[in-house]
Amino acid sequence: MPLSTWARRIATIPLAGISPAESAACMWDMRPSVGAADAFPWARWRRTVGWPDPLAGDAPPPSLAISAATASSYWDALLGPLETRQAIAAWLRRSRAVRCQPEQILVAGSVQQMLALLARLLIEPGQQLLVEDPSYVGFHAAFLAEGATLTGMPVDAQGVRVETLPAPEDLGGAAAPRLAIVTPSHQYPTGVTLSLERRLALLEWARRAGVALVEDDYDGDLRLEGQPLEALRGLDDHDEVIYLGTFAKALYPAVRLGFAVLPHWLIEPVARARAASDRHPAWRDAVAVARFIEAGELERHLARMRRLYRARRDALIAALHEHLGDLVAIGPADAGIHLLARLPDGVDDLALAEAASRHGIACMPLSPHYQRASRPGLLLGFGGMPEERLAEGVRQLAPLVREAFGAAAAL
């Protein structure tokens, strides 16, 4: 039986990410997405959400009780448990100054699942999608599958260069962009933060151009230095920004729970799309997270993790300075659990990442994240290993970087 157009299109899109093949004997895991899962407060979690401890001989975990308020109406249930949406809305208002109400919250399995839903609702074949350049290629697959064409928005030390975007009056036709994806809190992969001046300029440009902004608040809850800037959604006076977040990094990876704040005009289309596909999120995890938030445990846990990640970041930066000196330029690391080590032009970062993998070091190259002219670098995560392991990993990586630099200089 012949495949559909969508199936044939998805077959041409790489879905496994852009990291080199992982070594079977990875000793230093420095991938950007790996956090300190072992630091999760399991005892507090079980006590707060009511899950028994199987190691203590407790009975198997029962299903979390779903109250009448949690179940709500069938229509509301398409967006997720009401208890969870209420908890997330309250947390976002106090922690990220996000303007939202529970009826605007969508609970889903992951950010990627929500992006796929948005792509099907908001993208027509051949239409432009504005993405940061460089950007996380995992975002692209859902939109490419719907026939979108990617247009890069250049990024510098202050984030997206709004002045390079087309004038609103020049946008027209079926292919004109109607959607842009940005990571203002911690731009992936560069680590820069979108300045307040540019946040306001981007909102104004989007309003005049008729472009909806998808704000992935990547690492917005893991600010390591200073106070976070107000989210785009918090600055949005016109109810146009679509805000995305996840608990996978803040809690632990097995909690595959993402959420969105939807503009009012998008709530009904999303609910109808959910009714035509998966219908319900993972209710058990969703209600457990709600109770963790309501008990104040999420804020306490994030405060502990910020201290932990700050120490690990400082150890990684010190090791890079000690073993590589001026060979790498270290990007900003004021948030999140990775930093960018830029390499001199001409260095083959793909080959370097592959060589590192063969030596038991897992990291990611920078260059494949670009739409246009690329630059070399390595994305180095510091979340998954203690300070002494990070220092040893950099010591093992350093001769490989020098070898790659020498090969580029010889050309």
Short mmCIF file of N, CA, C and O in Angstrom, two decimals, residues 207-282:
data_model
loop_
_atom_site.label_atom_id
_atom_site.label_comp_id
_atom_site.label_asym_id
_atom_site.label_seq_id
_atom_site.Cartn_x
_atom_site.Cartn_y
_atom_site.Cartn_z
N ARG A 207 3.66 41.43 16.17
CA ARG A 207 2.29 41.94 16.14
C ARG A 207 2.00 42.62 14.81
O ARG A 207 0.95 42.38 14.19
N ARG A 208 2.93 43.44 14.34
CA ARG A 208 2.71 44.16 13.09
C ARG A 208 2.76 43.23 11.89
O ARG A 208 2.07 43.44 10.88
N ALA A 209 3.58 42.16 11.99
CA ALA A 209 3.74 41.23 10.86
C ALA A 209 2.70 40.14 10.85
O ALA A 209 2.61 39.38 9.87
N GLY A 210 1.90 40.01 11.91
CA GLY A 210 0.93 38.93 11.98
C GLY A 210 1.57 37.57 12.17
O GLY A 210 1.04 36.55 11.73
N VAL A 211 2.71 37.54 12.87
CA VAL A 211 3.44 36.30 13.12
C VAL A 211 3.25 35.90 14.59
O VAL A 211 3.48 36.71 15.49
N ALA A 212 2.81 34.67 14.83
CA ALA A 212 2.69 34.16 16.19
C ALA A 212 4.05 33.68 16.67
O ALA A 212 4.78 33.01 15.93
N LEU A 213 4.41 34.01 17.90
CA LEU A 213 5.69 33.60 18.48
C LEU A 213 5.48 32.37 19.34
O LEU A 213 4.61 32.35 20.21
N VAL A 214 6.30 31.34 19.12
CA VAL A 214 6.34 30.18 20.00
C VAL A 214 7.56 30.36 20.90
O VAL A 214 8.70 30.33 20.43
N GLU A 215 7.33 30.59 22.18
CA GLU A 215 8.40 30.80 23.15
C GLU A 215 8.69 29.50 23.87
O GLU A 215 7.90 29.07 24.72
N ASP A 216 9.78 28.86 23.51
CA ASP A 216 10.24 27.71 24.28
C ASP A 216 11.09 28.26 25.42
O ASP A 216 12.20 28.75 25.19
N ASP A 217 10.57 28.20 26.63
CA ASP A 217 11.27 28.78 27.78
C ASP A 217 12.35 27.80 28.26
O ASP A 217 12.37 27.37 29.41
N TYR A 218 13.25 27.47 27.34
CA TYR A 218 14.31 26.49 27.58
C TYR A 218 15.19 26.96 28.73
O TYR A 218 15.81 28.03 28.66
N ASP A 219 15.25 26.17 29.80
CA ASP A 219 16.07 26.45 30.97
C ASP A 219 15.67 27.72 31.71
O ASP A 219 16.45 28.26 32.50
N GLY A 220 14.45 28.21 31.47
CA GLY A 220 14.01 29.40 32.17
C GLY A 220 13.94 29.22 33.67
O GLY A 220 14.07 30.19 34.43
N ASP A 221 13.75 27.98 34.13
CA ASP A 221 13.68 27.71 35.56
C ASP A 221 15.03 27.32 36.14
O ASP A 221 15.14 27.03 37.33
N LEU A 222 16.08 27.32 35.33
CA LEU A 222 17.43 26.98 35.80
C LEU A 222 18.39 28.14 35.56
O LEU A 222 19.45 27.99 34.97
N ARG A 223 17.99 29.31 36.01
CA ARG A 223 18.85 30.48 35.92
C ARG A 223 19.92 30.37 37.00
O ARG A 223 19.63 30.25 38.19
N LEU A 224 21.20 30.41 36.60
CA LEU A 224 22.30 30.21 37.53
C LEU A 224 22.90 31.52 38.04
O LEU A 224 23.56 31.53 39.08
N GLU A 225 22.69 32.59 37.29
CA GLU A 225 23.25 33.89 37.68
C GLU A 225 22.19 34.97 37.48
O GLU A 225 21.54 35.03 36.44
N GLY A 226 22.06 35.85 38.48
CA GLY A 226 21.17 36.99 38.36
C GLY A 226 19.71 36.60 38.30
O GLY A 226 19.33 35.44 38.42
N GLN A 227 18.88 37.59 38.06
CA GLN A 227 17.44 37.38 37.96
C GLN A 227 17.05 37.17 36.50
O GLN A 227 17.54 37.86 35.62
N PRO A 228 16.16 36.21 36.23
CA PRO A 228 15.74 36.00 34.85
C PRO A 228 14.91 37.17 34.33
O PRO A 228 14.18 37.81 35.09
N LEU A 229 15.07 37.46 33.05
CA LEU A 229 14.22 38.47 32.44
C LEU A 229 12.80 37.94 32.32
O LEU A 229 12.57 36.73 32.27
N GLU A 230 11.85 38.87 32.27
CA GLU A 230 10.46 38.47 32.15
C GLU A 230 10.24 37.70 30.85
O GLU A 230 10.77 38.06 29.80
N ALA A 231 9.46 36.63 30.93
CA ALA A 231 9.18 35.83 29.75
C ALA A 231 8.47 36.67 28.70
O ALA A 231 7.78 37.65 29.01
N LEU A 232 8.63 36.30 27.42
CA LEU A 232 7.90 36.99 26.36
C LEU A 232 6.40 36.97 26.65
O LEU A 232 5.71 37.97 26.42
N ARG A 233 5.92 35.82 27.11
CA ARG A 233 4.50 35.70 27.41
C ARG A 233 4.09 36.69 28.50
O ARG A 233 2.96 37.21 28.49
N GLY A 234 4.99 37.00 29.41
CA GLY A 234 4.71 37.98 30.45
C GLY A 234 4.65 39.40 29.93
O GLY A 234 4.01 40.26 30.54
N LEU A 235 5.33 39.66 28.82
CA LEU A 235 5.35 40.99 28.21
C LEU A 235 4.28 41.15 27.13
O LEU A 235 4.10 42.24 26.61
N ASP A 236 3.59 40.06 26.82
CA ASP A 236 2.65 40.04 25.70
C ASP A 236 1.31 40.66 26.12
O ASP A 236 0.57 40.08 26.90
N ASP A 237 1.01 41.82 25.56
CA ASP A 237 -0.24 42.51 25.86
C ASP A 237 -1.39 42.11 24.94
O ASP A 237 -2.52 42.55 25.13
N HIS A 238 -1.09 41.29 23.92
CA HIS A 238 -2.09 41.01 22.89
C HIS A 238 -2.47 39.53 22.82
O HIS A 238 -3.14 39.12 21.88
N ASP A 239 -2.05 38.73 23.79
CA ASP A 239 -2.42 37.31 23.85
C ASP A 239 -2.07 36.60 22.55
O ASP A 239 -2.90 35.92 21.95
N GLU A 240 -0.80 36.74 22.15
CA GLU A 240 -0.37 36.15 20.88
C GLU A 240 0.77 35.13 21.05
O GLU A 240 0.99 34.31 20.16
N VAL A 241 1.50 35.17 22.17
CA VAL A 241 2.65 34.29 22.36
C VAL A 241 2.17 32.93 22.85
O VAL A 241 1.36 32.82 23.76
N ILE A 242 2.71 31.87 22.23
CA ILE A 242 2.48 30.49 22.66
C ILE A 242 3.69 30.07 23.48
O ILE A 242 4.81 30.02 22.96
N TYR A 243 3.48 29.78 24.75
CA TYR A 243 4.58 29.51 25.68
C TYR A 243 4.69 28.01 25.94
O TYR A 243 3.68 27.35 26.24
N LEU A 244 5.90 27.46 25.81
CA LEU A 244 6.13 26.03 26.01
C LEU A 244 7.12 25.80 27.15
O LEU A 244 8.09 26.54 27.31
N GLY A 245 6.89 24.74 27.91
CA GLY A 245 7.82 24.35 28.97
C GLY A 245 7.73 22.86 29.22
O GLY A 245 6.86 22.17 28.70
N THR A 246 8.66 22.37 30.04
CA THR A 246 8.69 20.94 30.36
C THR A 246 9.24 20.74 31.76
O THR A 246 9.97 21.60 32.29
N PHE A 247 8.89 19.60 32.37
CA PHE A 247 9.42 19.24 33.69
C PHE A 247 10.51 18.19 33.59
O PHE A 247 11.01 17.73 34.62
N ALA A 248 10.87 17.77 32.38
CA ALA A 248 11.83 16.67 32.22
C ALA A 248 13.18 17.01 32.85
O ALA A 248 13.84 16.15 33.42
N LYS A 249 13.61 18.26 32.74
CA LYS A 249 14.92 18.64 33.29
C LYS A 249 14.81 19.12 34.73
O LYS A 249 15.69 18.84 35.55
N ALA A 250 13.73 19.82 35.06
CA ALA A 250 13.57 20.33 36.42
C ALA A 250 13.37 19.20 37.42
O ALA A 250 13.83 19.29 38.56
N LEU A 251 12.69 18.12 37.01
CA LEU A 251 12.43 17.00 37.92
C LEU A 251 13.36 15.85 37.58
O LEU A 251 14.48 15.78 38.03
N TYR A 252 12.93 14.93 36.74
CA TYR A 252 13.79 13.85 36.30
C TYR A 252 13.27 13.37 34.96
O TYR A 252 12.08 13.53 34.64
N PRO A 253 14.13 12.80 34.11
CA PRO A 253 13.75 12.53 32.73
C PRO A 253 12.53 11.64 32.56
O PRO A 253 11.81 11.77 31.57
N ALA A 254 12.27 10.73 33.49
CA ALA A 254 11.14 9.83 33.34
C ALA A 254 9.80 10.55 33.42
O ALA A 254 8.78 10.02 33.00
N VAL A 255 9.79 11.77 34.00
CA VAL A 255 8.56 12.56 34.01
C VAL A 255 8.46 13.26 32.66
O VAL A 255 8.95 14.35 32.46
N ARG A 256 7.86 12.58 31.71
CA ARG A 256 7.71 13.14 30.37
C ARG A 256 6.45 13.98 30.35
O ARG A 256 5.39 13.57 29.88
N LEU A 257 6.55 15.18 30.90
CA LEU A 257 5.40 16.04 31.01
C LEU A 257 5.78 17.44 30.53
O LEU A 257 6.66 18.08 31.11
N GLY A 258 5.14 17.86 29.47
CA GLY A 258 5.33 19.21 28.97
C GLY A 258 4.04 20.00 29.13
O GLY A 258 2.98 19.44 29.42
N PHE A 259 4.13 21.30 28.94
CA PHE A 259 2.94 22.14 29.06
C PHE A 259 3.07 23.33 28.13
O PHE A 259 4.18 23.74 27.76
N ALA A 260 1.94 23.88 27.77
CA ALA A 260 1.89 25.08 26.94
C ALA A 260 0.90 26.05 27.53
O ALA A 260 -0.09 25.65 28.16
N VAL A 261 1.16 27.34 27.35
CA VAL A 261 0.18 28.38 27.60
C VAL A 261 -0.32 28.84 26.24
O VAL A 261 0.45 29.35 25.43
N LEU A 262 -1.60 28.63 25.99
CA LEU A 262 -2.18 28.90 24.68
C LEU A 262 -2.88 30.25 24.67
O LEU A 262 -3.60 30.59 25.63
N PRO A 263 -2.72 31.03 23.62
CA PRO A 263 -3.59 32.20 23.45
C PRO A 263 -5.05 31.73 23.37
O PRO A 263 -5.32 30.60 22.96
N HIS A 264 -5.97 32.58 23.75
CA HIS A 264 -7.37 32.17 23.78
C HIS A 264 -7.87 31.71 22.41
O HIS A 264 -8.70 30.80 22.33
N TRP A 265 -7.35 32.31 21.35
CA TRP A 265 -7.83 31.95 20.01
C TRP A 265 -7.40 30.54 19.60
O TRP A 265 -7.94 29.97 18.65
N LEU A 266 -6.44 29.96 20.33
CA LEU A 266 -5.91 28.65 19.96
C LEU A 266 -6.47 27.52 20.83
O LEU A 266 -6.27 26.35 20.52
N ILE A 267 -7.18 27.84 21.90
CA ILE A 267 -7.62 26.80 22.84
C ILE A 267 -8.54 25.79 22.17
O ILE A 267 -8.33 24.56 22.25
N GLU A 268 -9.59 26.25 21.50
CA GLU A 268 -10.53 25.31 20.90
C GLU A 268 -9.90 24.48 19.80
O GLU A 268 -10.10 23.25 19.76
N PRO A 269 -9.10 25.07 18.87
CA PRO A 269 -8.45 24.23 17.86
C PRO A 269 -7.55 23.15 18.46
O PRO A 269 -7.53 22.02 17.99
N VAL A 270 -6.82 23.49 19.53
CA VAL A 270 -5.95 22.50 20.17
C VAL A 270 -6.77 21.40 20.82
O VAL A 270 -6.45 20.21 20.71
N ALA A 271 -7.86 21.76 21.50
CA ALA A 271 -8.70 20.75 22.15
C ALA A 271 -9.30 19.81 21.11
O ALA A 271 -9.36 18.59 21.31
N ARG A 272 -9.73 20.36 19.97
CA ARG A 272 -10.30 19.51 18.92
C ARG A 272 -9.22 18.61 18.31
O ARG A 272 -9.48 17.44 18.00
N ALA A 273 -8.01 19.14 18.16
CA ALA A 273 -6.92 18.32 17.63
C ALA A 273 -6.56 17.21 18.62
O ALA A 273 -6.27 16.07 18.22
N ARG A 274 -6.58 17.51 19.92
CA ARG A 274 -6.32 16.49 20.93
C ARG A 274 -7.40 15.41 20.87
O ARG A 274 -7.12 14.21 20.99
N ALA A 275 -8.65 15.81 20.66
CA ALA A 275 -9.75 14.84 20.59
C ALA A 275 -9.57 13.90 19.40
O ALA A 275 -10.02 12.75 19.44
N ALA A 276 -8.90 14.38 18.35
CA ALA A 276 -8.72 13.56 17.16
C ALA A 276 -7.45 12.72 17.20
O ALA A 276 -7.17 11.98 16.27
N SER A 277 -6.68 12.85 18.29
CA SER A 277 -5.42 12.10 18.35
C SER A 277 -5.31 11.35 19.67
O SER A 277 -5.95 10.32 19.86
N ASP A 278 -4.52 11.85 20.62
CA ASP A 278 -4.25 11.07 21.83
C ASP A 278 -5.27 11.29 22.93
O ASP A 278 -5.33 10.52 23.88
N ARG A 279 -6.05 12.34 22.86
CA ARG A 279 -7.13 12.65 23.81
C ARG A 279 -6.67 13.01 25.21
O ARG A 279 -7.11 14.00 25.77
N HIS A 280 -5.79 12.24 25.83
CA HIS A 280 -5.45 12.49 27.24
C HIS A 280 -3.94 12.46 27.45
O HIS A 280 -3.24 11.65 26.85
N PRO A 281 -3.42 13.31 28.35
CA PRO A 281 -2.01 13.20 28.74
C PRO A 281 -1.83 12.07 29.74
O PRO A 281 -2.77 11.36 30.07
N ALA A 282 -0.60 11.94 30.24
CA ALA A 282 -0.31 10.93 31.28
C ALA A 282 -0.86 11.46 32.60
O ALA A 282 -0.18 12.19 33.32
#
